[in-house]
Each structure stands twice: as structure tokens, then as C-alpha cells.
């Protein structure tokens, strides 16, 4: 099956040769072709260029994209899409003045989600989760990472990871699975934290590795959750079971989690709302991708990741949704890109780079996703007629997507 798209007003994120990521000043450069064509063969990008150089193409389908922009589908490298129920009552509690920590101390937060998940059947969790997955696909996401972490028991964590695996088998979108058993301490381990960590390492990780249920291991490294020492212990164990680390750090406090992530060659360090100069310095010249989650900052009214300082220091930055029931009940990457521009003062070019090629890097898939490059997956967003791609973050409340291609097919 060959599809030819012609008269594209502007084709974004064009990379003749595949790159892993963009950093620092390079993030402001978004290569594009105006008045372009694109050829999709089966599920891959086969050719592209200016309309003036359009070769003869035997196409099964031709799409006229006059007035429209095409860019790679979003790569959302941090989500918690698989969960049961919701936490809308906590949303109201926060409006009434309770903090995130106060809600957690009252049995809300992650423990609330864990209780619901363990009370819900695997089939029901799958049914709820597939609705959210289909929604984000229609909002332009072509690759997504999904974490466990609302089980906090062997059965619950395995149940979540099996649901993630089933979603990956049943939907064309690229899905990466992350084991986040170290999301919080279950109530029955409140006074025996070492016991829960032992359970993660000696019971959960072997089962997960044996059944090939996860690509990555994650830890919520934060005051009141997992200490740096505990985080290091879990990362080390995860690596021994073949799982590369991706960790939650610096959401509310800077306690050395970034340095721990770098030490264990974490693929990404995520959240980063609180960044000290030494945190930024530590990330320089590493292979670890910093990931910002601006819609979490928006929803919780907490600080935003200091993108300008980080980019000025020469760092790369990725953007992701953090889609979860408690702190970010939205998987809309278009809103994430807009919020990064509006609240973090990222340029549209920087934000699109962060949500495509750098997002792909933060999932370990930049060889196949995240840019318009021959041989990469034809995962694309075709916009409605727009004046320029600046309209994507500018018109933050509008759905400007006309079609989404995943593996070369319109979903």
C-alpha cells in the first residue's frame, strides 16, 4: 500500500539522517520543507521533499494536504494510563485547600488508586484503559510509555503490566512498559519500608523479568516516598533483571535523585519542577534525558520545570503528559506543547522537538520514531488548514488535528 500526500503547506521535523536527540541551542531549530510531498509505503516513510521535486509515484491513495501541516505524531514518554476509577473527589479537596501531601496522608493519592485497582478485575481495567489509549491516539500520540505502580502488591503490579502488554498487542501504537512498583509504600508496609523493597526486588522483579512484562524500572524518588539510597537499590536490582531505569525526581524537592539517576545511566529523569544549579550541572554531557510534565504543574499549581535555564545550559528536554488519575487526568500532548510555550517560555520549535524526537529518545525509540526520516514509522499528524504551525500552541483550546496516521494508516 503506497500513499502519496501532496501540497503539504509545511512538513515539520525533517531529518535526512536519523538523530537521537537535540540539545541546547539546537532545540530552537526545527527543520521544515514548505510546499512538500510525503510518500508512505506500507507502514514506513518512503520519501519526501519539495513539490517541485516530486518524482513519479505509483500511489494507491493520494491525499491533497493544501493549507495543512504535517509533523511526526507525538511521543509521550511518561504516562500512567492504566488505572481503575478516578480521583475526582481529591480534585475538589485541593480546590478546598488540601495539599497533595495532605490528601496522601489521609489515605488519598496513590494509595487511593491502589485500593481501587486491586478491587477491580483485570478485564475491567483493560476496558477502562483502552478508552484512554484510543483518546490519546486521536489527539496525535503515536508512541506512549505506560507505567504500573497502582498495584503495590505482586498481584496488582503484574495485573497492570499484563493489561499494558494486552494494549500493546491489540493497538498499532508503539507502547513501552515501565515497572513502577516503587510508586509509594503500601499501608501494611508503612513501618517496614525495607520489607516492601525486599518484596519488589526478590518477588516482583523476577516475575516481571521471567514473563517479559516491562522494558523499564521506575522509582518515585521524593521526600516521603523513596529515598535516594532506596532508589539506587531498586535501580540496581532492575538493571540486574534487564530493565533500564527511568525515574521520577525533583517533583517537590531536590534530594539528589537526579545524580542517582545519572549514576545508574537512567534513560530519563522526569518531573524536574524543582531544579538547583547543581542538578542542571550534573545532567550536562550525560545520556540521560530530562523530561518535563507541564500539565502536572498546571493541574497541581506547582512550579514549572525551568526549561529556559536548562536549555541555556545546553541540555536536551523532552515533554510528556504524566496522564494519571491524581495529578494529571489528561493525555493531550497538544495541551502539553501549548503549556510549555505559555508557561515555560519554550518556543514552538523547542516544544515540538521536545514532544517528538526527544520524547522518542526518552522511550528508547528514536531510531524508529520522532522525525520525518526515510525508513521511520509513518506516524504522523495532519492538521486542519492552519496559517502556520505556531497555531498549534497558540490556539491551545482548539483541536487542530484532521487526521492521525499510525503505521501508515489513518486511525
CSV table of C-alpha atoms in Angstrom, one decimal:
chain,number,residue,atom,x,y,z
A,1,UNK,CA,0.0,0.0,0.0
A,2,UNK,CA,1.5,3.3,-1.1
A,3,UNK,CA,0.1,6.7,0.0
A,4,UNK,CA,1.2,10.0,-1.6
A,5,UNK,CA,0.4,13.2,0.3
A,6,UNK,CA,0.8,16.3,-1.8
A,7,UNK,CA,0.8,20.1,-1.5
A,8,UNK,CA,1.7,20.0,2.2
A,9,UNK,CA,1.9,23.6,3.4
A,10,UNK,CA,4.8,22.7,5.7
A,11,UNK,CA,6.4,19.4,6.6
A,12,UNK,CA,7.9,19.6,10.1
A,13,UNK,CA,10.8,17.8,11.8
A,14,UNK,CA,12.5,16.7,8.6
A,15,UNK,CA,15.8,14.9,9.3
A,16,UNK,CA,17.6,13.4,6.3
A,17,UNK,CA,19.7,11.3,8.6
A,18,UNK,CA,18.4,9.9,11.9
A,19,UNK,CA,19.4,11.7,15.0
A,20,UNK,CA,18.9,10.5,18.6
A,21,UNK,CA,18.0,13.9,20.2
A,22,UNK,CA,18.5,17.6,20.1
A,23,UNK,CA,20.1,19.6,23.0
A,24,UNK,CA,20.6,23.3,24.0
A,25,UNK,CA,20.6,25.8,21.2
A,26,UNK,CA,19.8,23.0,18.6
A,27,UNK,CA,16.3,22.7,20.2
A,28,UNK,CA,15.4,26.1,18.6
A,29,UNK,CA,16.0,24.6,15.1
A,30,UNK,CA,13.1,22.7,13.6
A,31,UNK,CA,13.9,21.7,10.0
A,32,UNK,CA,11.0,22.0,7.7
A,33,UNK,CA,10.0,21.9,4.0
A,34,UNK,CA,7.4,24.2,2.6
A,35,UNK,CA,5.0,23.1,-0.2
A,36,UNK,CA,6.1,19.5,0.3
A,37,UNK,CA,5.2,15.9,-0.6
A,38,UNK,CA,5.4,12.7,1.5
A,39,UNK,CA,5.3,9.1,0.4
A,40,UNK,CA,4.2,6.3,2.8
A,41,UNK,CA,4.9,2.8,1.7
A,42,UNK,CA,3.2,0.2,3.9
A,43,UNK,CA,3.9,1.5,7.4
A,44,UNK,CA,7.1,3.5,6.8
A,45,UNK,CA,8.1,6.9,5.4
A,46,UNK,CA,9.5,6.1,1.9
A,47,UNK,CA,10.2,9.6,0.5
A,48,UNK,CA,9.6,13.3,1.0
A,49,UNK,CA,10.7,16.6,-0.4
A,50,UNK,CA,9.6,19.8,-2.1
A,51,UNK,CA,6.7,19.6,-4.6
A,52,UNK,CA,9.0,20.9,-7.3
A,53,UNK,CA,11.0,17.7,-7.0
A,54,UNK,CA,8.0,15.3,-6.8
A,55,UNK,CA,9.0,12.1,-8.6
A,56,UNK,CA,6.6,9.8,-10.4
A,57,UNK,CA,4.9,7.7,-7.7
A,58,UNK,CA,2.5,4.8,-8.3
A,59,UNK,CA,0.2,5.5,-5.4
A,60,UNK,CA,-2.8,3.5,-4.2
A,61,UNK,CA,-4.1,6.6,-2.4
A,62,UNK,CA,-3.4,10.3,-2.9
A,63,UNK,CA,-4.2,12.9,-0.2
A,64,UNK,CA,-4.2,16.7,-1.1
A,65,UNK,CA,-2.9,18.5,2.1
A,66,UNK,CA,-3.3,22.0,0.7
A,67,UNK,CA,-3.2,24.5,3.6
A,68,UNK,CA,-2.3,21.8,6.1
A,69,UNK,CA,0.8,21.0,8.1
A,70,UNK,CA,2.3,17.5,8.7
A,71,UNK,CA,4.5,16.6,11.7
A,72,UNK,CA,5.5,13.4,13.4
A,73,UNK,CA,3.0,12.0,15.9
A,74,UNK,CA,3.7,12.9,19.5
A,75,UNK,CA,5.9,10.6,21.5
A,76,UNK,CA,4.6,10.6,25.1
A,77,UNK,CA,7.3,9.1,27.2
A,78,UNK,CA,5.6,9.3,30.7
A,79,UNK,CA,2.1,8.1,31.4
A,80,UNK,CA,0.1,6.1,33.9
A,81,UNK,CA,-2.8,5.4,31.5
A,82,UNK,CA,-3.6,2.0,33.1
A,83,UNK,CA,-5.7,2.6,36.3
A,84,UNK,CA,-9.1,2.0,37.8
A,85,UNK,CA,-11.8,4.6,38.5
A,86,UNK,CA,-10.8,8.2,39.1
A,87,UNK,CA,-9.8,10.6,41.9
A,88,UNK,CA,-12.2,13.5,41.1
A,89,UNK,CA,-13.0,13.9,44.8
A,90,UNK,CA,-9.4,14.7,45.5
A,91,UNK,CA,-9.6,17.4,42.8
A,92,UNK,CA,-12.4,19.1,44.8
A,93,UNK,CA,-10.4,18.6,48.0
A,94,UNK,CA,-7.5,20.5,46.5
A,95,UNK,CA,-9.8,23.3,45.5
A,96,UNK,CA,-10.9,23.4,49.1
A,97,UNK,CA,-7.4,23.9,50.3
A,98,UNK,CA,-5.8,20.5,50.9
A,99,UNK,CA,-2.3,20.0,49.6
A,100,UNK,CA,-1.2,16.9,47.6
A,101,UNK,CA,0.7,15.7,50.6
A,102,UNK,CA,-2.2,16.2,53.0
A,103,UNK,CA,-4.5,14.2,50.7
A,104,UNK,CA,-1.9,11.4,50.6
A,105,UNK,CA,-1.7,11.4,54.4
A,106,UNK,CA,-5.5,11.0,54.6
A,107,UNK,CA,-5.3,7.8,52.5
A,108,UNK,CA,-5.8,9.5,49.2
A,109,UNK,CA,-3.3,9.9,46.4
A,110,UNK,CA,-1.5,6.9,45.0
A,111,UNK,CA,-2.8,4.6,47.8
A,112,UNK,CA,-6.4,5.5,46.9
A,113,UNK,CA,-5.7,4.4,43.3
A,114,UNK,CA,-4.0,1.3,44.5
A,115,UNK,CA,-7.1,0.3,46.6
A,116,UNK,CA,-9.4,0.8,43.6
A,117,UNK,CA,-7.1,-1.1,41.2
A,118,UNK,CA,-6.7,-4.1,43.5
A,119,UNK,CA,-10.6,-4.2,43.8
A,120,UNK,CA,-11.1,-4.1,40.0
A,121,UNK,CA,-10.8,-7.1,37.7
A,122,UNK,CA,-8.1,-7.3,35.0
A,123,UNK,CA,-10.7,-7.2,32.2
A,124,UNK,CA,-12.4,-4.1,33.6
A,125,UNK,CA,-9.0,-2.3,34.0
A,126,UNK,CA,-8.3,-3.2,30.4
A,127,UNK,CA,-11.7,-1.9,29.2
A,128,UNK,CA,-11.2,1.4,31.1
A,129,UNK,CA,-7.6,1.8,29.9
A,130,UNK,CA,-8.3,1.1,26.2
A,131,UNK,CA,-10.7,4.1,26.1
A,132,UNK,CA,-7.9,6.4,27.3
A,133,UNK,CA,-5.4,4.9,24.9
A,134,UNK,CA,-7.8,5.4,21.9
A,135,UNK,CA,-8.4,9.0,23.1
A,136,UNK,CA,-4.7,9.9,23.1
A,137,UNK,CA,-4.2,8.3,19.7
A,138,UNK,CA,-6.9,10.5,18.3
A,139,UNK,CA,-5.1,13.5,19.9
A,140,UNK,CA,-2.0,12.8,17.9
A,141,UNK,CA,0.1,10.4,20.1
A,142,UNK,CA,1.8,7.8,18.1
A,143,UNK,CA,4.0,6.2,20.8
A,144,UNK,CA,3.4,6.0,24.5
A,145,UNK,CA,5.1,4.7,27.6
A,146,UNK,CA,2.8,3.3,30.3
A,147,UNK,CA,3.8,2.6,33.9
A,148,UNK,CA,2.5,0.3,36.5
A,149,UNK,CA,2.5,1.5,40.1
A,150,UNK,CA,-1.1,1.4,41.3
A,151,UNK,CA,-0.9,-2.2,42.4
A,152,UNK,CA,1.7,-2.0,45.1
A,153,UNK,CA,1.2,-5.8,45.5
A,154,UNK,CA,2.7,-8.6,43.4
A,155,UNK,CA,-0.8,-9.4,42.0
A,156,UNK,CA,-1.7,-5.8,41.4
A,157,UNK,CA,1.6,-4.9,39.6
A,158,UNK,CA,1.5,-8.0,37.4
A,159,UNK,CA,-2.2,-7.3,36.6
A,160,UNK,CA,-1.3,-3.8,35.4
A,161,UNK,CA,1.7,-5.0,33.4
A,162,UNK,CA,-0.4,-7.7,31.7
A,163,UNK,CA,-3.0,-5.0,30.8
A,164,UNK,CA,-0.2,-2.9,29.3
A,165,UNK,CA,1.0,-5.9,27.3
A,166,UNK,CA,-2.5,-6.6,26.0
A,167,UNK,CA,-2.9,-3.0,24.9
A,168,UNK,CA,0.4,-3.3,23.0
A,169,UNK,CA,-0.8,-6.4,21.3
A,170,UNK,CA,-4.2,-5.0,20.3
A,171,UNK,CA,-3.4,-1.5,19.2
A,172,UNK,CA,-1.0,-0.3,16.5
A,173,UNK,CA,0.6,2.4,18.6
A,174,UNK,CA,4.1,1.8,20.0
A,175,UNK,CA,3.8,1.1,23.7
A,176,UNK,CA,6.7,0.8,26.2
A,177,UNK,CA,6.0,-0.7,29.6
A,178,UNK,CA,7.6,0.5,32.9
A,179,UNK,CA,7.5,-1.3,36.2
A,180,UNK,CA,6.8,1.3,39.0
A,181,UNK,CA,6.3,-0.9,42.0
A,182,UNK,CA,8.2,1.7,43.9
A,183,UNK,CA,5.5,4.4,43.5
A,184,UNK,CA,4.6,4.5,47.2
A,185,UNK,CA,4.7,2.3,50.3
A,186,UNK,CA,1.6,0.2,50.8
A,187,UNK,CA,-0.1,0.8,54.2
A,188,UNK,CA,0.8,-2.6,55.6
A,189,UNK,CA,4.5,-1.8,54.9
A,190,UNK,CA,4.3,1.7,56.4
A,191,UNK,CA,6.5,0.7,59.3
A,192,UNK,CA,8.6,-1.8,57.4
A,193,UNK,CA,9.8,0.0,54.3
A,194,UNK,CA,12.8,-2.3,53.9
A,195,UNK,CA,10.3,-5.2,53.7
A,196,UNK,CA,8.5,-3.7,50.8
A,197,UNK,CA,11.7,-3.0,48.9
A,198,UNK,CA,12.7,-6.6,49.5
A,199,UNK,CA,9.4,-7.7,48.0
A,200,UNK,CA,10.0,-5.6,44.9
A,201,UNK,CA,13.5,-7.0,44.4
A,202,UNK,CA,13.1,-10.6,45.4
A,203,UNK,CA,9.5,-11.3,44.3
A,204,UNK,CA,8.2,-8.7,41.8
A,205,UNK,CA,11.2,-8.2,39.6
A,206,UNK,CA,11.9,-11.9,39.0
A,207,UNK,CA,8.3,-12.5,37.9
A,208,UNK,CA,8.3,-9.4,35.6
A,209,UNK,CA,11.6,-10.4,34.0
A,210,UNK,CA,10.6,-14.0,33.6
A,211,UNK,CA,7.3,-13.0,31.8
A,212,UNK,CA,8.9,-10.1,29.9
A,213,UNK,CA,6.3,-7.7,31.1
A,214,UNK,CA,8.4,-4.5,31.3
A,215,UNK,CA,11.1,-2.5,29.4
A,216,UNK,CA,12.0,-0.1,32.2
A,217,UNK,CA,12.1,0.2,36.0
A,218,UNK,CA,10.9,3.4,37.7
A,219,UNK,CA,11.0,4.8,41.3
A,220,UNK,CA,9.3,7.8,42.8
A,221,UNK,CA,12.4,9.4,44.5
A,222,UNK,CA,10.9,12.1,46.7
A,223,UNK,CA,10.7,13.2,50.3
A,224,UNK,CA,8.0,11.0,52.0
A,225,UNK,CA,8.3,8.3,49.3
A,226,UNK,CA,11.6,6.6,48.3
A,227,UNK,CA,14.9,8.0,49.5
A,228,UNK,CA,18.0,8.3,47.2
A,229,UNK,CA,19.5,5.2,48.8
A,230,UNK,CA,16.3,3.2,48.3
A,231,UNK,CA,16.0,4.4,44.8
A,232,UNK,CA,19.6,3.3,44.0
A,233,UNK,CA,18.9,-0.1,45.4
A,234,UNK,CA,15.8,-0.6,43.3
A,235,UNK,CA,17.5,0.7,40.1
A,236,UNK,CA,20.5,-1.6,40.6
A,237,UNK,CA,18.2,-4.6,41.0
A,238,UNK,CA,16.1,-3.6,38.0
A,239,UNK,CA,19.3,-3.4,35.9
A,240,UNK,CA,20.3,-6.9,37.0
A,241,UNK,CA,16.9,-8.1,35.7
A,242,UNK,CA,17.4,-6.4,32.3
A,243,UNK,CA,15.3,-3.2,33.0
A,244,UNK,CA,16.8,0.2,32.3
A,245,UNK,CA,15.9,2.9,34.8
A,246,UNK,CA,13.5,5.9,34.2
A,247,UNK,CA,12.8,7.7,37.4
A,248,UNK,CA,10.5,10.3,39.0
A,249,UNK,CA,12.7,13.0,40.6
A,250,UNK,CA,12.6,16.6,41.8
A,251,UNK,CA,8.8,17.0,41.8
A,252,UNK,CA,8.6,18.7,45.2
A,253,UNK,CA,12.1,18.6,46.5
A,254,UNK,CA,15.7,18.3,45.2
A,255,UNK,CA,17.2,15.5,47.3
A,256,UNK,CA,19.9,14.0,44.9
A,257,UNK,CA,17.6,11.9,42.8
A,258,UNK,CA,19.0,13.3,39.5
A,259,UNK,CA,22.5,12.4,40.5
A,260,UNK,CA,21.4,8.9,41.4
A,261,UNK,CA,19.7,8.5,38.0
A,262,UNK,CA,22.8,9.6,36.2
A,263,UNK,CA,25.0,7.3,38.3
A,264,UNK,CA,22.9,4.3,37.1
A,265,UNK,CA,22.6,5.6,33.5
A,266,UNK,CA,18.8,6.2,33.7
A,267,UNK,CA,17.3,6.8,30.2
A,268,UNK,CA,15.3,9.7,31.6
A,269,UNK,CA,14.7,11.7,34.8
A,270,UNK,CA,11.1,13.0,34.9
A,271,UNK,CA,9.2,15.9,36.6
A,272,UNK,CA,12.1,18.3,37.5
A,273,UNK,CA,9.8,21.1,38.8
A,274,UNK,CA,12.4,21.9,41.4
A,275,UNK,CA,15.9,22.3,39.9
A,276,UNK,CA,19.0,23.5,41.7
A,277,UNK,CA,22.1,24.7,39.7
A,278,UNK,CA,23.9,21.6,40.7
A,279,UNK,CA,21.1,19.4,39.3
A,280,UNK,CA,21.4,21.2,35.9
A,281,UNK,CA,25.2,20.9,36.1
A,282,UNK,CA,25.0,17.2,36.8
A,283,UNK,CA,22.9,16.5,33.7
A,284,UNK,CA,25.5,18.1,31.3
A,285,UNK,CA,27.2,15.7,28.9
A,286,UNK,CA,25.2,12.7,30.1
A,287,UNK,CA,23.0,10.3,28.1
A,288,UNK,CA,20.0,10.9,30.5
A,289,UNK,CA,17.1,12.8,29.0
A,290,UNK,CA,15.4,15.4,31.3
A,291,UNK,CA,11.6,15.2,30.9
A,292,UNK,CA,9.2,18.0,31.9
A,293,UNK,CA,5.5,17.4,32.7
A,294,UNK,CA,3.9,20.8,32.4
A,295,UNK,CA,0.2,19.7,32.6
A,296,UNK,CA,1.0,18.2,36.0
A,297,UNK,CA,2.3,21.7,37.1
A,298,UNK,CA,-0.8,23.2,35.7
A,299,UNK,CA,-3.2,20.8,37.4
A,300,UNK,CA,-1.5,20.9,40.8
A,301,UNK,CA,-0.5,24.6,40.7
A,302,UNK,CA,3.2,23.7,41.4
A,303,UNK,CA,6.2,25.3,39.7
A,304,UNK,CA,7.0,24.5,36.1
A,305,UNK,CA,10.3,22.9,35.0
A,306,UNK,CA,12.8,25.7,34.4
A,307,UNK,CA,13.1,25.0,30.7
A,308,UNK,CA,14.9,28.2,29.8
A,309,UNK,CA,17.7,27.6,32.3
A,310,UNK,CA,18.1,24.1,31.2
A,311,UNK,CA,18.2,24.8,27.5
A,312,UNK,CA,20.6,27.7,28.1
A,313,UNK,CA,22.9,25.2,29.9
A,314,UNK,CA,23.0,23.1,26.8
A,315,UNK,CA,20.7,20.3,28.0
A,316,UNK,CA,18.1,18.5,25.9
A,317,UNK,CA,14.5,18.4,27.2
A,318,UNK,CA,11.5,16.2,26.4
A,319,UNK,CA,7.8,16.8,27.1
A,320,UNK,CA,5.3,14.3,28.3
A,321,UNK,CA,1.8,14.2,29.7
A,322,UNK,CA,2.1,12.3,33.0
A,323,UNK,CA,-1.5,11.1,32.3
A,324,UNK,CA,-2.8,9.7,35.6
A,325,UNK,CA,-5.9,9.9,37.8
A,326,UNK,CA,-4.5,12.1,40.6
A,327,UNK,CA,-2.2,14.9,39.3
A,328,UNK,CA,-2.8,15.0,35.5
A,329,UNK,CA,-6.0,13.5,34.3
A,330,UNK,CA,-5.2,14.3,30.6
A,331,UNK,CA,-3.2,12.7,27.9
A,332,UNK,CA,-3.5,15.7,25.5
A,333,UNK,CA,0.0,16.3,24.1
A,334,UNK,CA,-1.2,19.3,22.2
A,335,UNK,CA,-2.1,21.0,25.5
A,336,UNK,CA,1.4,19.9,26.9
A,337,UNK,CA,3.1,21.6,23.9
A,338,UNK,CA,1.0,24.8,24.3
A,339,UNK,CA,1.6,24.9,28.1
A,340,UNK,CA,5.3,24.5,27.6
A,341,UNK,CA,5.2,27.6,25.3
A,342,UNK,CA,2.9,29.6,27.5
A,343,UNK,CA,4.2,28.8,31.0
A,344,UNK,CA,7.8,27.5,30.4
A,345,UNK,CA,8.6,30.1,27.7
A,346,UNK,CA,9.7,27.4,25.2
A,347,UNK,CA,9.5,28.4,21.6
A,348,UNK,CA,7.1,26.4,19.4
A,349,UNK,CA,10.2,24.9,17.7
A,350,UNK,CA,11.7,23.8,21.1
A,351,UNK,CA,8.4,22.4,22.3
A,352,UNK,CA,7.8,20.4,19.1
A,353,UNK,CA,11.3,19.0,19.2
A,354,UNK,CA,10.8,18.1,22.9
A,355,UNK,CA,7.5,16.3,22.1
A,356,UNK,CA,8.7,14.4,19.1
A,357,UNK,CA,12.4,13.4,18.7
A,358,UNK,CA,13.4,14.0,22.3
A,359,UNK,CA,10.2,12.2,23.5
A,360,UNK,CA,11.2,9.3,21.3
A,361,UNK,CA,14.7,9.2,22.9
A,362,UNK,CA,13.1,9.2,26.4
A,363,UNK,CA,11.3,6.0,25.4
A,364,UNK,CA,14.3,4.4,23.6
A,365,UNK,CA,12.7,4.5,20.2
A,366,UNK,CA,14.4,7.5,18.4
A,367,UNK,CA,15.7,5.1,15.7
A,368,UNK,CA,12.1,4.4,14.5
A,369,UNK,CA,10.0,7.4,15.7
A,370,UNK,CA,10.0,11.1,16.3
A,371,UNK,CA,11.1,12.6,13.0
A,372,UNK,CA,10.3,12.7,9.3
A,373,UNK,CA,13.1,10.4,8.1
A,374,UNK,CA,13.1,7.7,5.4
A,375,UNK,CA,12.7,4.3,7.0
A,376,UNK,CA,11.0,5.5,10.1
A,377,UNK,CA,7.4,4.6,11.1
A,378,UNK,CA,4.8,6.6,9.3
A,379,UNK,CA,3.3,8.0,12.5
A,380,UNK,CA,2.0,11.4,11.6
A,381,UNK,CA,-0.3,14.3,12.5
A,382,UNK,CA,-2.1,16.0,9.6
A,383,UNK,CA,-3.5,19.3,10.8
A,384,UNK,CA,-6.7,21.1,9.7
A,385,UNK,CA,-6.0,24.1,7.5
A,386,UNK,CA,-3.9,26.5,9.7
A,387,UNK,CA,-1.9,29.6,9.0
A,388,UNK,CA,1.3,28.2,10.4
A,389,UNK,CA,2.5,25.6,12.9
A,390,UNK,CA,2.7,28.4,15.5
A,391,UNK,CA,-1.1,28.0,15.7
A,392,UNK,CA,-0.7,24.6,17.4
A,393,UNK,CA,0.4,26.1,20.8
A,394,UNK,CA,-1.3,29.5,20.1
A,395,UNK,CA,-4.8,28.1,19.8
A,396,UNK,CA,-4.4,26.0,22.9
A,397,UNK,CA,-8.0,25.2,23.3
A,398,UNK,CA,-8.8,24.1,19.7
A,399,UNK,CA,-8.4,20.7,18.2
A,400,UNK,CA,-6.4,21.4,15.1
A,401,UNK,CA,-5.9,17.7,14.1
A,402,UNK,CA,-7.6,16.5,11.0
A,403,UNK,CA,-6.1,13.0,10.8
A,404,UNK,CA,-3.6,10.9,12.7
A,405,UNK,CA,-1.6,8.2,10.9
A,406,UNK,CA,-0.2,5.3,12.9
A,407,UNK,CA,2.0,2.8,11.0
A,408,UNK,CA,0.9,4.5,7.7
A,409,UNK,CA,-2.8,4.1,8.3
A,410,UNK,CA,-5.4,6.8,9.3
A,411,UNK,CA,-6.8,5.7,12.6
